[in-house]
Structures are given as structure tokens and as C-alpha cells.
Coordinates of C-alpha atoms in Angstrom, one line a residue:
M1 CA 19.4 194.3 184.7
K2 CA 16.9 195.8 182.4
K3 CA 16.5 198.9 184.6
F4 CA 20.3 199.3 184.6
I5 CA 20.5 199.1 180.8
L6 CA 17.7 201.7 180.4
L7 CA 19.4 204.0 182.9
Y8 CA 22.7 203.6 181.1
C9 CA 21.2 204.3 177.7
F10 CA 19.5 207.4 179.1
I11 CA 22.8 208.7 180.4
L12 CA 24.4 208.1 177.0
L13 CA 21.6 210.0 175.4
A14 CA 21.9 212.9 177.8
I15 CA 25.6 213.2 177.1
S16 CA 25.1 213.1 173.3
V17 CA 22.6 215.9 173.4
F18 CA 25.1 218.3 175.0
A19 CA 28.3 217.2 173.3
Q20 CA 29.6 218.5 170.0
E21 CA 31.3 216.5 167.4
S22 CA 35.1 216.6 167.6
Y23 CA 36.9 219.1 165.3
S24 CA 40.5 219.3 164.0
R25 CA 42.5 222.0 162.4
V26 CA 43.6 220.6 159.0
R27 CA 45.7 221.8 156.1
I28 CA 44.8 220.9 152.5
V29 CA 47.3 221.4 149.7
L30 CA 45.7 223.1 146.7
N31 CA 46.5 222.2 143.1
E32 CA 44.9 221.7 139.7
V33 CA 42.8 218.8 141.1
V34 CA 42.2 219.8 144.7
T35 CA 40.6 223.3 144.2
M36 CA 38.4 225.4 146.4
P37 CA 35.3 224.8 144.2
R38 CA 35.9 221.1 144.4
L39 CA 36.0 221.2 148.2
A40 CA 32.8 223.4 148.2
S41 CA 31.0 220.9 145.9
L42 CA 31.4 218.2 148.5
G43 CA 29.3 220.3 150.9
L44 CA 32.3 221.4 152.9
E45 CA 32.2 224.9 154.6
T46 CA 35.3 226.7 153.1
D47 CA 34.3 230.3 153.2
H48 CA 36.1 230.7 156.6
G49 CA 39.7 229.7 157.1
N50 CA 43.3 230.5 156.3
H51 CA 43.3 231.0 152.5
Q52 CA 46.9 230.9 151.3
N53 CA 48.4 230.7 147.8
T54 CA 49.1 227.0 147.8
Y55 CA 47.0 225.6 150.7
F56 CA 43.9 226.0 152.8
E57 CA 43.6 225.6 156.6
T58 CA 40.4 225.4 158.5
D59 CA 38.6 223.6 161.3
F60 CA 36.7 220.4 160.1
S61 CA 34.6 218.0 162.0
A62 CA 35.3 214.2 162.1
A63 CA 32.5 213.7 159.6
E64 CA 34.1 216.3 157.2
L65 CA 37.5 214.6 157.5
E66 CA 35.8 211.3 156.6
L67 CA 34.3 213.0 153.6
L68 CA 37.8 214.1 152.5
T69 CA 39.1 210.6 152.9
Q70 CA 36.2 209.2 150.9
H71 CA 37.0 211.5 148.0
Q72 CA 40.7 210.8 148.3
I73 CA 41.6 214.4 149.2
P74 CA 44.9 214.4 151.2
F75 CA 45.0 216.5 154.3
Q76 CA 47.3 217.1 157.2
I77 CA 46.0 217.5 160.8
I78 CA 47.6 220.5 162.4
I79 CA 45.7 220.4 165.7
D80 CA 44.0 217.2 166.6
D81 CA 41.4 218.7 169.0
V82 CA 41.0 222.3 168.0
T83 CA 38.0 222.9 170.4
K84 CA 40.2 222.0 173.3
F85 CA 43.0 224.1 171.9
Y86 CA 40.8 227.2 171.7
A87 CA 39.5 226.7 175.3
E88 CA 42.9 226.1 176.8
R89 CA 44.6 228.9 174.8
N90 CA 42.2 231.5 176.3
K91 CA 42.3 229.9 179.8
S92 CA 46.1 230.5 179.9
S93 CA 45.9 233.9 178.2
S94 CA 46.6 236.8 180.6
L95 CA 44.3 239.8 180.5
Q96 CA 47.2 241.9 181.9
S97 CA 49.0 241.3 178.6
V98 CA 46.2 242.8 176.5
E99 CA 47.4 246.4 176.5
N100 CA 50.9 245.4 175.6
K101 CA 49.9 243.2 172.7
K102 CA 46.7 244.7 171.5
R103 CA 48.3 246.7 168.7
A104 CA 50.6 244.0 167.4
V105 CA 48.9 243.9 164.1
T106 CA 50.6 244.0 160.7
C107 CA 49.3 247.0 158.7
H108 CA 50.5 248.8 155.7
L109 CA 49.5 252.2 157.1
A110 CA 49.4 253.1 160.8
A111 CA 45.9 252.4 162.1
P112 CA 44.0 254.9 164.1
I113 CA 44.2 254.6 167.9
Y114 CA 40.9 254.5 169.8
N115 CA 40.3 255.0 173.5
T116 CA 38.7 251.8 174.6
P117 CA 35.1 252.4 175.5
A118 CA 34.3 252.1 179.2
G119 CA 31.4 249.9 178.3
F120 CA 33.7 247.4 176.6
N121 CA 34.4 244.2 178.6
Y122 CA 35.2 240.6 178.2
G123 CA 32.7 237.8 178.7
S124 CA 32.6 234.6 180.7
M125 CA 32.7 232.3 177.7
G126 CA 36.5 232.0 177.3
S127 CA 36.7 235.9 177.4
F128 CA 33.8 236.1 174.9
L129 CA 30.3 237.3 175.7
T130 CA 27.6 234.8 176.2
Y131 CA 24.2 235.4 174.5
Q132 CA 22.7 236.6 177.8
E133 CA 25.7 238.9 178.3
V134 CA 25.2 240.4 174.9
L135 CA 21.5 241.1 175.8
Q136 CA 22.6 242.7 179.1
K137 CA 25.1 244.9 177.3
M138 CA 22.3 246.1 175.0
D139 CA 20.1 246.8 178.0
S140 CA 22.9 248.7 179.8
L141 CA 23.6 250.9 176.8
A142 CA 19.9 251.9 176.6
I143 CA 20.0 252.7 180.4
L144 CA 23.2 254.7 180.2
F145 CA 22.4 256.7 177.1
P146 CA 18.6 257.0 176.8
N147 CA 18.9 260.0 174.5
L148 CA 21.0 258.1 172.0
A149 CA 20.0 254.5 172.2
T150 CA 16.6 252.7 172.2
S151 CA 15.9 249.8 174.4
K152 CA 16.5 246.4 172.6
Q153 CA 13.5 245.3 170.6
A154 CA 12.4 242.1 169.0
I155 CA 12.1 242.0 165.2
G156 CA 8.4 241.3 164.6
T157 CA 7.0 238.2 166.4
Y158 CA 9.5 235.8 164.9
Q159 CA 10.6 233.0 167.2
T160 CA 13.5 230.6 166.6
E161 CA 13.3 226.8 166.8
E162 CA 14.0 227.1 170.5
G163 CA 11.7 230.1 171.1
R164 CA 14.1 233.1 171.0
S165 CA 13.5 236.5 169.4
I166 CA 16.0 238.3 167.2
Y167 CA 16.8 241.6 168.9
Y168 CA 17.9 244.9 167.5
L169 CA 18.8 248.3 168.9
K170 CA 18.9 251.8 167.3
I171 CA 21.4 254.6 167.9
S172 CA 20.7 258.2 166.8
D173 CA 20.4 261.7 168.3
N174 CA 16.6 261.1 168.5
P175 CA 16.5 257.3 168.7
N176 CA 12.8 256.9 169.2
T177 CA 11.9 259.2 166.3
N178 CA 12.0 258.4 162.6
E179 CA 13.8 261.5 161.3
M180 CA 14.0 260.3 157.7
E181 CA 17.8 260.3 158.0
P182 CA 20.1 257.9 156.1
Q183 CA 20.0 254.4 157.7
I184 CA 22.7 251.8 158.0
M185 CA 22.4 248.2 159.5
Y186 CA 25.2 246.2 161.2
N187 CA 24.7 242.6 162.1
A188 CA 26.7 239.7 163.4
A189 CA 26.7 236.0 164.3
H190 CA 24.9 234.5 161.4
H191 CA 27.2 231.7 162.2
A192 CA 27.2 230.7 165.9
R193 CA 30.9 229.9 166.3
E194 CA 32.0 233.4 165.3
A195 CA 31.9 234.9 168.8
I196 CA 34.2 237.8 168.0
T197 CA 31.6 239.4 165.8
P198 CA 29.0 240.4 168.5
Q199 CA 31.9 241.8 170.6
Q200 CA 33.0 244.0 167.7
I201 CA 29.5 245.4 167.2
L202 CA 29.0 246.2 170.9
Y203 CA 32.4 247.9 171.0
F204 CA 31.3 250.2 168.2
M205 CA 27.9 250.8 169.8
Y206 CA 29.5 252.0 173.1
Y207 CA 32.1 253.9 171.2
L208 CA 29.5 256.0 169.4
C209 CA 27.5 256.8 172.6
E210 CA 30.5 257.5 174.9
N211 CA 32.2 259.8 172.4
Y212 CA 29.1 261.7 171.2
N213 CA 29.6 264.7 173.5
T214 CA 33.3 265.1 173.0
N215 CA 34.1 264.1 169.4
T216 CA 32.7 266.4 166.7
D217 CA 33.1 263.7 164.0
I218 CA 31.1 261.2 166.0
K219 CA 28.4 263.8 166.8
R220 CA 28.1 264.6 163.1
L221 CA 27.5 261.0 162.3
V222 CA 25.0 260.3 165.1
D223 CA 23.1 263.5 164.4
N224 CA 22.7 262.7 160.8
I225 CA 22.4 258.9 160.6
E226 CA 20.2 256.3 162.0
F227 CA 22.3 253.3 163.1
Y228 CA 20.7 249.9 163.5
F229 CA 22.4 246.9 165.1
V230 CA 21.5 243.2 165.3
P231 CA 24.3 241.7 167.4
V232 CA 23.2 238.0 167.2
V233 CA 21.3 236.8 164.2
N234 CA 21.6 233.2 165.3
P235 CA 20.8 233.1 169.0
D236 CA 20.0 229.3 169.2
G237 CA 23.3 228.3 167.7
Y238 CA 25.2 230.8 169.8
E239 CA 23.5 229.6 172.9
Y240 CA 24.2 226.0 171.9
N241 CA 27.9 226.6 171.8
Q242 CA 27.8 228.0 175.3
T243 CA 25.9 225.0 176.5
T244 CA 28.4 222.5 175.1
N245 CA 31.5 224.5 175.6
P246 CA 31.0 227.1 178.4
L247 CA 34.7 228.0 178.4
G248 CA 34.6 228.8 174.7
G249 CA 35.8 226.9 171.7
G250 CA 32.4 225.5 170.5
L251 CA 32.3 225.1 166.8
W252 CA 28.6 224.8 166.0
R253 CA 27.9 226.9 162.9
K254 CA 24.3 226.6 161.9
N255 CA 21.0 227.4 163.6
R256 CA 19.2 224.6 165.6
R257 CA 16.5 223.6 163.1
N258 CA 15.5 220.0 163.7
T259 CA 15.7 218.6 160.2
G260 CA 14.9 215.1 161.3
G261 CA 16.8 211.9 161.9
G262 CA 18.8 213.5 164.7
I263 CA 20.3 216.1 162.3
Y264 CA 20.1 219.8 163.2
G265 CA 20.8 223.1 161.6
V266 CA 20.5 225.3 158.5
D267 CA 23.3 227.6 157.4
L268 CA 21.6 231.0 157.7
N269 CA 24.0 232.6 155.3
R270 CA 22.9 230.2 152.6
N271 CA 19.2 230.7 153.3
Y272 CA 18.5 234.1 151.8
G273 CA 16.2 234.3 148.8
L274 CA 18.2 235.8 145.9
G275 CA 20.2 233.0 144.2
W276 CA 19.1 230.4 146.8
G277 CA 20.0 226.9 145.7
Y278 CA 21.6 228.2 142.4
N279 CA 24.0 225.3 142.5
N280 CA 25.4 222.7 144.8
I281 CA 28.9 224.3 145.0
G282 CA 27.8 227.5 146.6
S283 CA 25.5 225.8 149.1
S284 CA 24.6 222.2 149.9
P285 CA 21.2 220.3 149.7
N286 CA 22.6 217.8 152.3
A287 CA 21.3 218.5 155.8
N288 CA 24.5 217.0 157.2
S289 CA 26.5 219.7 155.6
N290 CA 27.7 222.9 157.4
A291 CA 26.6 224.7 154.3
Y292 CA 23.1 223.2 154.2
R293 CA 20.8 225.8 152.7
G294 CA 17.4 224.7 154.1
T295 CA 14.3 223.6 152.2
S296 CA 13.7 227.0 150.5
G297 CA 14.9 230.6 150.5
F298 CA 13.9 232.3 153.8
S299 CA 12.7 229.0 155.3
E300 CA 14.2 229.9 158.7
P301 CA 12.7 232.4 161.2
E302 CA 16.1 234.1 161.6
T303 CA 16.3 235.0 157.9
K304 CA 12.6 235.8 157.7
A305 CA 13.2 238.3 160.5
M306 CA 16.1 239.9 158.7
K307 CA 14.1 240.1 155.5
D308 CA 11.2 241.9 157.2
F309 CA 13.6 244.1 159.1
C310 CA 15.2 245.3 155.9
N311 CA 11.9 245.7 154.1
I312 CA 10.4 248.1 156.7
H313 CA 13.5 250.3 156.7
Q314 CA 15.5 252.3 154.2
F315 CA 18.9 250.9 154.7
Q316 CA 21.6 252.1 152.3
F317 CA 24.4 250.0 153.7
G318 CA 24.3 246.6 155.2
V319 CA 27.3 245.2 157.1
S320 CA 27.3 241.5 158.1
Y321 CA 30.2 240.6 160.3
H322 CA 31.8 237.2 160.1
S323 CA 35.1 235.6 161.1
Y324 CA 37.7 234.7 160.0
S325 CA 40.0 235.2 156.9
N326 CA 40.9 238.9 156.8
L327 CA 38.5 239.5 153.8
L328 CA 36.0 242.0 152.6
I329 CA 33.4 240.2 150.4
Y330 CA 30.7 241.9 148.3
P331 CA 28.1 240.8 145.7
L332 CA 27.3 239.0 143.5
G333 CA 28.4 235.7 145.0
Y334 CA 25.9 233.3 143.4
L335 CA 26.7 234.4 139.8
G336 CA 30.5 234.6 140.4
K337 CA 30.8 237.9 138.8
N338 CA 31.0 241.6 139.7
C339 CA 27.8 243.5 140.2
D340 CA 26.8 246.7 138.4
D341 CA 28.3 248.8 141.2
S342 CA 31.6 247.0 141.4
V343 CA 33.5 250.2 140.7
Y344 CA 32.0 251.7 143.9
F345 CA 32.5 248.6 145.9
R346 CA 36.2 248.4 145.0
A347 CA 36.7 252.1 145.7
F348 CA 35.3 252.1 149.2
C349 CA 36.8 248.7 150.0
T350 CA 40.2 250.1 149.1
E351 CA 39.8 252.7 151.8
L352 CA 38.4 250.2 154.3
A353 CA 41.4 248.0 153.9
L354 CA 44.0 250.8 154.3
H355 CA 45.0 249.7 157.8
N356 CA 44.3 246.0 157.8
S357 CA 45.2 245.0 154.2
Y358 CA 42.1 242.8 153.9
K359 CA 41.7 241.2 150.5
F360 CA 38.5 242.3 148.9
G361 CA 36.2 241.2 146.1
I362 CA 33.4 238.8 145.3
D363 CA 33.4 235.3 146.7
A364 CA 35.3 233.9 143.7
E365 CA 38.0 236.5 144.1
T366 CA 38.4 236.1 147.9
V367 CA 37.5 232.6 149.1
G368 CA 38.1 231.1 145.6
Y369 CA 34.6 229.8 144.8
T370 CA 31.0 231.0 144.5
T371 CA 28.3 231.0 147.2
N372 CA 24.6 231.3 146.9
G373 CA 21.8 232.3 149.3
S374 CA 24.0 234.7 151.1
S375 CA 22.8 237.9 152.9
D376 CA 25.0 240.1 150.7
D377 CA 23.4 239.0 147.5
W378 CA 19.9 239.5 148.7
L379 CA 20.6 242.8 150.5
Y380 CA 22.1 244.2 147.4
G381 CA 20.1 242.5 144.7
E382 CA 16.5 242.7 146.0
T383 CA 15.2 246.1 145.0
I384 CA 11.5 245.5 144.6
T385 CA 10.5 245.2 148.3
K386 CA 13.2 247.5 149.5
P387 CA 15.9 249.9 148.2
L388 CA 19.3 248.7 147.0
M389 CA 21.7 248.2 149.8
Y390 CA 25.5 248.3 149.5
A391 CA 26.1 245.0 151.3
I392 CA 29.5 243.9 152.6
T393 CA 30.8 241.0 154.7
P394 CA 34.0 241.6 156.7
E395 CA 35.7 238.3 157.7
V396 CA 37.7 239.5 160.7
G397 CA 40.7 237.7 162.1
D398 CA 43.6 235.8 160.5
G399 CA 44.6 232.1 160.4
N400 CA 46.2 232.3 163.9
D401 CA 43.0 233.8 165.4
G402 CA 40.7 231.1 164.1
F403 CA 37.0 231.1 165.3
W404 CA 38.0 231.8 168.9
P405 CA 40.8 234.3 169.0
Q406 CA 43.1 234.6 172.0
T407 CA 42.0 237.0 174.7
N408 CA 44.8 239.5 173.8
R409 CA 43.5 239.6 170.2
I410 CA 39.9 240.5 171.1
L411 CA 40.5 244.2 171.6
P412 CA 42.7 244.7 168.5
L413 CA 40.1 243.0 166.3
C414 CA 37.4 245.2 167.8
E415 CA 39.5 248.3 166.9
E416 CA 40.1 246.9 163.4
A417 CA 36.4 246.7 162.9
N418 CA 35.8 250.1 164.5
Y419 CA 37.7 251.9 161.8
M420 CA 35.7 250.1 159.1
N421 CA 32.4 250.8 160.9
L422 CA 33.1 254.5 161.3
T423 CA 34.3 254.9 157.7
L424 CA 31.3 253.0 156.3
A425 CA 29.0 255.4 158.1
K426 CA 30.7 258.4 156.5
Y427 CA 29.6 257.1 153.1
L428 CA 26.0 257.8 153.9
L429 CA 26.8 261.5 154.0
K430 CA 28.9 263.9 152.0
Y431 CA 32.3 262.3 151.8
A432 CA 35.3 262.2 149.4
A433 CA 38.6 260.3 149.8
I434 CA 41.8 262.1 148.8
E435 CA 45.1 260.3 148.1
N436 CA 48.5 261.8 147.6
V437 CA 50.2 260.3 144.5
T438 CA 53.1 262.8 144.1
P439 CA 56.5 261.3 143.5
R440 CA 58.6 261.6 146.6
I441 CA 61.6 263.3 145.0
A442 CA 61.4 266.7 143.4
N443 CA 64.3 268.1 141.3
S444 CA 63.0 271.5 140.5
S445 CA 62.1 274.7 142.4
S446 CA 58.5 274.5 141.1
G447 CA 56.2 271.5 140.7
F448 CA 52.8 270.0 141.5
I449 CA 51.3 268.0 144.3
K450 CA 49.4 265.3 142.5
Y451 CA 46.4 263.7 144.1
N452 CA 43.4 261.4 143.5
I453 CA 40.0 262.4 144.6
N454 CA 37.1 259.9 144.9
R455 CA 33.6 260.6 145.8
L456 CA 32.4 257.9 148.2
G457 CA 29.6 259.7 150.0
L458 CA 26.0 258.9 148.7
Q459 CA 24.6 262.3 149.3
A460 CA 24.4 264.1 145.9
N461 CA 24.3 267.8 146.8
Y462 CA 28.0 268.3 147.5
N463 CA 30.7 270.8 146.5
Y464 CA 34.1 269.5 147.4
T465 CA 37.1 271.9 147.7
V466 CA 40.7 270.6 147.7
T467 CA 43.3 273.0 149.1
L468 CA 47.0 272.8 149.6
Q469 CA 48.7 274.5 152.5
A470 CA 52.4 275.0 153.1
I471 CA 53.8 273.5 156.4
S472 CA 57.5 273.8 155.7
P473 CA 58.9 277.4 155.6
Q474 CA 60.9 276.7 152.5
I475 CA 57.7 276.6 150.4
A476 CA 57.3 280.0 148.8
A477 CA 53.9 279.8 147.1
I478 CA 50.9 277.6 146.6
G479 CA 48.4 277.3 143.7
I480 CA 44.7 278.0 143.9
A481 CA 42.2 275.5 145.3
K482 CA 40.2 273.1 143.2
N483 CA 36.4 272.6 143.3
Y484 CA 34.4 269.5 142.4
S485 CA 30.6 269.2 142.1
S486 CA 30.0 266.5 139.5
L487 CA 32.0 263.5 140.4
N488 CA 30.7 260.0 139.5
L489 CA 30.4 257.7 142.5
G490 CA 33.4 255.6 143.1
V491 CA 35.4 256.9 140.1
T492 CA 38.9 258.1 140.8
Y493 CA 39.9 261.5 139.4
T494 CA 43.5 262.7 139.3
D495 CA 44.4 266.4 139.6
S496 CA 47.1 268.6 141.0
I497 CA 47.9 271.9 142.7
S498 CA 51.1 273.8 142.0
Y499 CA 53.8 275.0 144.4
T500 CA 57.0 277.1 144.2
L501 CA 60.0 276.6 146.5
Q502 CA 62.5 279.0 147.8
N503 CA 65.8 279.3 145.9
G504 CA 69.0 277.7 147.2
L505 CA 67.6 274.6 148.9
L506 CA 70.0 271.9 149.9
N507 CA 69.7 268.3 148.6
N508 CA 67.5 266.0 150.7
T509 CA 65.5 268.9 152.2
Q510 CA 62.1 267.6 153.4
L511 CA 59.1 269.6 152.4
Q512 CA 55.7 269.1 154.0
F513 CA 52.3 270.2 152.7
A514 CA 48.7 269.8 154.1
L515 CA 46.4 268.5 151.5
N516 CA 42.7 269.0 152.5
V517 CA 39.3 268.0 151.1
S518 CA 36.1 269.5 152.5
D519 CA 32.6 270.6 151.6
G520 CA 31.7 272.6 154.7
S521 CA 30.2 269.7 156.6
F522 CA 33.2 267.4 156.7
S523 CA 36.9 267.9 156.3
E524 CA 39.9 265.6 156.0
T525 CA 43.6 266.4 155.8
D526 CA 46.6 264.4 154.7
T527 CA 50.2 265.4 155.3
V528 CA 52.3 265.2 152.1
S529 CA 56.1 264.9 152.3
I530 CA 58.5 265.3 149.4
Y531 CA 62.3 265.6 149.2
Y532 CA 64.1 268.2 147.1
G533 CA 67.2 267.0 145.1
N534 CA 68.5 268.8 142.1
N535 CA 70.9 266.1 140.9
E536 CA 68.5 263.2 140.5
I537 CA 69.9 260.2 138.6
N538 CA 68.2 257.2 137.1
V539 CA 70.4 254.4 138.4
F540 CA 68.3 251.8 136.6
A541 CA 65.6 252.0 134.0
S542 CA 64.1 249.5 131.5
D543 CA 61.6 250.1 128.7
C544 CA 61.1 246.3 128.5
S545 CA 62.1 246.1 124.9
S546 CA 65.0 243.8 125.6
F547 CA 66.6 241.8 128.4
A548 CA 69.5 244.2 128.8
N549 CA 70.6 244.1 132.4
W550 CA 68.1 241.4 133.2
T551 CA 68.4 237.7 134.0
A552 CA 65.3 236.4 132.3
G553 CA 64.8 233.1 134.1
G554 CA 61.9 232.0 131.8
F555 CA 60.3 235.4 131.0
V556 CA 59.7 236.6 127.5
I557 CA 59.2 239.9 125.8
D558 CA 55.5 240.6 125.2
T559 CA 54.8 243.1 122.4
T560 CA 51.0 243.4 123.0
K561 CA 50.9 245.8 125.9
G562 CA 53.1 248.3 127.6
T563 CA 53.3 251.6 129.5
S564 CA 55.7 253.4 127.2
G565 CA 55.5 251.7 123.8
N566 CA 54.1 248.2 123.4
N567 CA 56.5 246.1 125.3
S568 CA 56.5 244.3 128.6
L569 CA 58.4 241.5 130.3
A570 CA 56.0 238.7 130.7
E571 CA 56.0 235.2 132.3
N572 CA 54.1 234.0 129.2
A573 CA 53.6 235.5 125.8
S574 CA 50.1 234.1 125.3
G575 CA 47.6 231.7 126.7
N576 CA 47.7 230.1 130.2
Y577 CA 50.9 229.4 132.1
P578 CA 51.8 225.7 132.5
F579 CA 50.9 223.7 135.6
N580 CA 53.3 224.1 138.5
E581 CA 55.0 227.0 136.8
D582 CA 57.6 228.9 138.8
V583 CA 59.6 231.6 137.0
E584 CA 61.4 234.8 137.9
I585 CA 63.3 237.7 136.4
T586 CA 66.1 239.4 138.3
T587 CA 68.6 242.3 138.0
S588 CA 71.6 243.2 140.1
N589 CA 72.5 246.2 138.1
I590 CA 71.4 248.7 140.8
D591 CA 74.0 250.7 142.7
L592 CA 72.7 252.9 145.5
S593 CA 75.9 253.3 147.3
Q594 CA 76.2 257.0 146.5
S595 CA 72.5 257.8 146.9
I596 CA 70.9 259.8 149.7
R597 CA 67.4 258.7 148.9
A598 CA 65.9 256.3 146.3
E599 CA 62.5 255.5 144.8
L600 CA 61.2 252.5 142.8
L601 CA 58.5 253.1 140.2
Y602 CA 57.0 250.3 138.1
R603 CA 53.9 249.1 136.4
T604 CA 52.5 245.6 136.4
T605 CA 49.4 243.6 135.4
W606 CA 48.4 240.0 136.0
A607 CA 45.8 237.3 135.6
M608 CA 46.1 234.2 137.7
E609 CA 44.2 231.6 139.5
N610 CA 42.7 232.6 142.9
S611 CA 44.0 231.0 146.1
V612 CA 46.6 229.0 144.2
D613 CA 49.1 231.3 142.4
Y614 CA 50.8 234.5 143.2
A615 CA 53.2 237.1 141.9
Q616 CA 55.5 239.2 144.0
L617 CA 58.1 242.0 143.7
L618 CA 61.2 241.7 146.0

């Protein structure tokens, strides 16, 4: 009997070692009492999830649900066993449906279309790559493209708790030579359950190498930049998810540090030195928490490796891929305020979000609370042992994707990241973004094409030229080009180039121009379309000085700010709006029945609580 009991206990122990705690998808309604900072102060991991205006959805363990219950925070279980849900969803997902569904992404501008790299493939872990498969893909890349990619190399002699190295790979036109070119670093999988992130980085690595000989833009980037990649920062945690859930769906987040008492793991993205342990809202001192920060900054071999890796290089950009939430997060998280370079961060994030509409900002502006000990804060803020790095964290994937997106979403998410990766690389060279801001309707035979130009490239010895070319034959003349050699980084400048049209144009004639910016080494062109109409009529206009033609619905006239004059229509004249406020202003005095084409122009400003409130124009 004693032998039987010992054997039985041993079996139970063996099962517990290789089984994860159960997880559920939950929805928490947000209000004045239940806020994102309050959830974070309990040690809950809330930086990933579906952040909506009035609620928050994410995957919580049974222990985390018990914590919610203890603190009397109501929640609704959406999916009881989300680990099982992830695995079964991918098991039933058809690879044949990928091509038909891969571009079913909501974007506010048409996204670029990329030819899928031949080196891209799905993995054996619920269509995601296992850790060994990631290493094999790195090895294959070096074998296939020895003139562009180094072999994978360990960062120093660092070993994880379970004896693994942290590997990196470099891509450049002379990969084994330090050519003193601008350097950029891409990393992924600080958190083990974010399996889409290594896949995205490998997609980009193969895309660069496979298109080097046929795409002049790619060749320019690879010839002038040194690309460094760390596809898996947390190999122990990543491998643990494969061990417990070989078909995908594992939700282990931290590394596998044995913290004692049968408790494992440190959140690597709370373990960097700058701002480490600043407070107990942005990270947790509790080893049970998924946001546990460790015993000190850089206490973990994984973050020590990343620290040394950055210190021995001259990285100007650092990109840390995470999932999910459709966000772009930048410093400074631990102070909850914008950094000195926030103008530049906002400028280039605006361009990165053109096709995916990601929300961007610091932690407090995106996830709704501050964090500390994050990679972004240290990469940007540490400037003694290394240069300043413009650090950014894309949170890729929406609430439906979760931590383990469906198979037919893997490729679209890789393409989504590919645009951001390529665009970020351009910022290391001479690069300027140009945006057409011309009204779409022109009522005269002469006018101006108005544009914004923004210097985003870090190289200082530039001379940008903006030209306008006629595409439509009805355009009679074009003004002279404009030159720029002293633009402040990230600051938007507005300018224009004149045009003259032929006489006798019919109403609603479409006129197209090519608006180009270049400096000799790069060139980008945008097609501008306007419509001619010589009997333009304002069918509705308001200077906001009265409620004429408006149904106020709770709004007031604010006399402290305005576009023309000092008036605006405001939800509240001063102070904060009341709790649970819901007001609107409407008009039905717009008749477009006789119109061929119409345009709505308006100005607005707002200040509201993050993740709780919203304003919209319908």
C-alpha cells in the first residue's frame, strides 16, 4: 500500500510539472471605480488584451480570477477554457483558406501587397513555429544567403535558467564586416505566449534576403544598414509552452526562473534597469504575478544579454514585438509622461499606423496605465553606456486574434508587421514623408496643391526636393519645385505648389497630379486627385457662435477657443464632465440631393479619460 501511494504521488507530481494553470477569456467593465490602473495595482497583467472604451477583455488564469473575486471586481467569462479554444480553433483552421482570407484586414488606407517569401512557412505548434523550428529557420537563412546573413550567434556566454543561449542574426550586404553603417535591432518573444512575434520577424528576414537582387528599395536598405534580429528573447518560456501545449494555446508568459516555493518566472519586460520597481502599479513585487519584476533590474540572464547586446552596438532604433492589442507604444512608460522626443515618436508612428490604424502613445495613452522596467524605457533612456535608441513596441493583433491567432491570420499579421519594419528601416537614412492636404474640390482655373512635409530620416546631410507633375491633360501649367535642407526632425511643415488648368472644364472633372519628394538617394510619389467645380455651394456651415440649425442635446457654447473667432460647441464649458455623461449634438439641415460631390471639413479638440470614454463624428 505504501508503494502504491508513493507511485501515485509521483504520477501526480509528474503531471503537475507539465501542466499549465487553466485560463479563461474574461470581460471586465471599466468605470470610475474599476480602472486599468486599479487592475494593474493588483499585479494583474493588463498590457495585452482587447482595450475598448468601456470594457477590457483578456486571458486570465484561475488564480487571477480569484484575485478579481477577492477584490470584488465583477467579470464575465467569455470563454471558459481559452487554451483549449486556441488549440481547437487552429486545428480546424484550413490552410487552403489562407490566401482567400489573408487580406481581410480593416485599414483606413490600402496596405501594400507583398509577395510571400518562399522561406515563410507555418510551424508544428498549432501552425506556429516551435523554438527549434525558429533556430532551424535562422540556420537555413544563413545557408541560403551567406552573402547577406550571418550564422546565428549566441549573445555572450549568457545561459538561461534551463541552459539556453539567446541567439541573434545579422543581415547586411557585408554581414560579417562592421561597416560602421546605421544599425537597427528587432526582437520578439519577451513574453513566451506571443508566438506570432518570432514568425513576423522571420518573415521580414526572409523578405529582405529574397528581394535583395530584384527590389531596388530593399537593396538600398540592406546596402546601407546593419539589421540585427533576436527572434526569441525568452527561449525557456517559449519552450515551456510547447512542452505543455504542443498543439498551441499555451499561455505561460514569464521566463522560467525558479523563485522558490514552487513558483516560477520573471516578467522580462518588467526587468530592465531604467525605472525598475518605480511603483507597484507598473510592475509587481509578488512572484506569483504575471507582471513580477524580479529581485532587481537586469536580474535575469535574458535581460542581461539584451543589455550587453545593446551596449556593444550602436543601435539607433530598437523594435520589440509583442502581441496583442493593435498598439504602438513608446517611452516613457514608468513616468507616465511623454519623453523629450515625443514629437518625433508621434510623427513616425503616424506613418507606421497608416495601414493598420494602430493606436499609438505612451503606456498611459494606450493601455491606460503606467509600466516600469520595460525594454522601451531603458533602450531610449539609457545614454551613458550606449547611444539613445528610438524604442517602440508594436502590439500586433486584435481582440479576436488573442495570443494565438487563427492560422489564416498569421500571414496577414506578418504582412502588417512587414510594412512597419521596412518603414522603420528607412528612418535610419535620408527620408521624408509627404502628405497631400489639398481640398478635394477646386472652383477656380488656378490654385495650389497643398502638402505637409516631415523629415523622419535621421541622417542630417539631406536636401529634399518636392516636385509636382501633371498627370491629367487638362492641367496647363505647374509651379516650380521646392527645396528643403533645414527641417527639424519630426516637425510638420506645410507648403504648396501652384497649378493652372485649361479653360472650359466641365464640372466634376477629375484632375490628377504626381507629388514627389526625393533627395537623390530615395524617392517617393503620391498621386493627388482633385475635382473641378465652378459652382461650389456651402450647403451647411457653422461658426459655433449659436445653436442655429443644431439640436444641442446637452452641449454648450464655449467662448474660450475656436478656429474662426473664439467660439466652439462643447460638451462642457469648464472642468470635468460628469460621471456616466452621454451627450450629443446633431443637425439634419444638410441637403445634398442636388450635389454631384460633397466634402465635410471640421475642427475638433478633446480631453478625456483613456480606455473609458470616447467621442465620435457620425
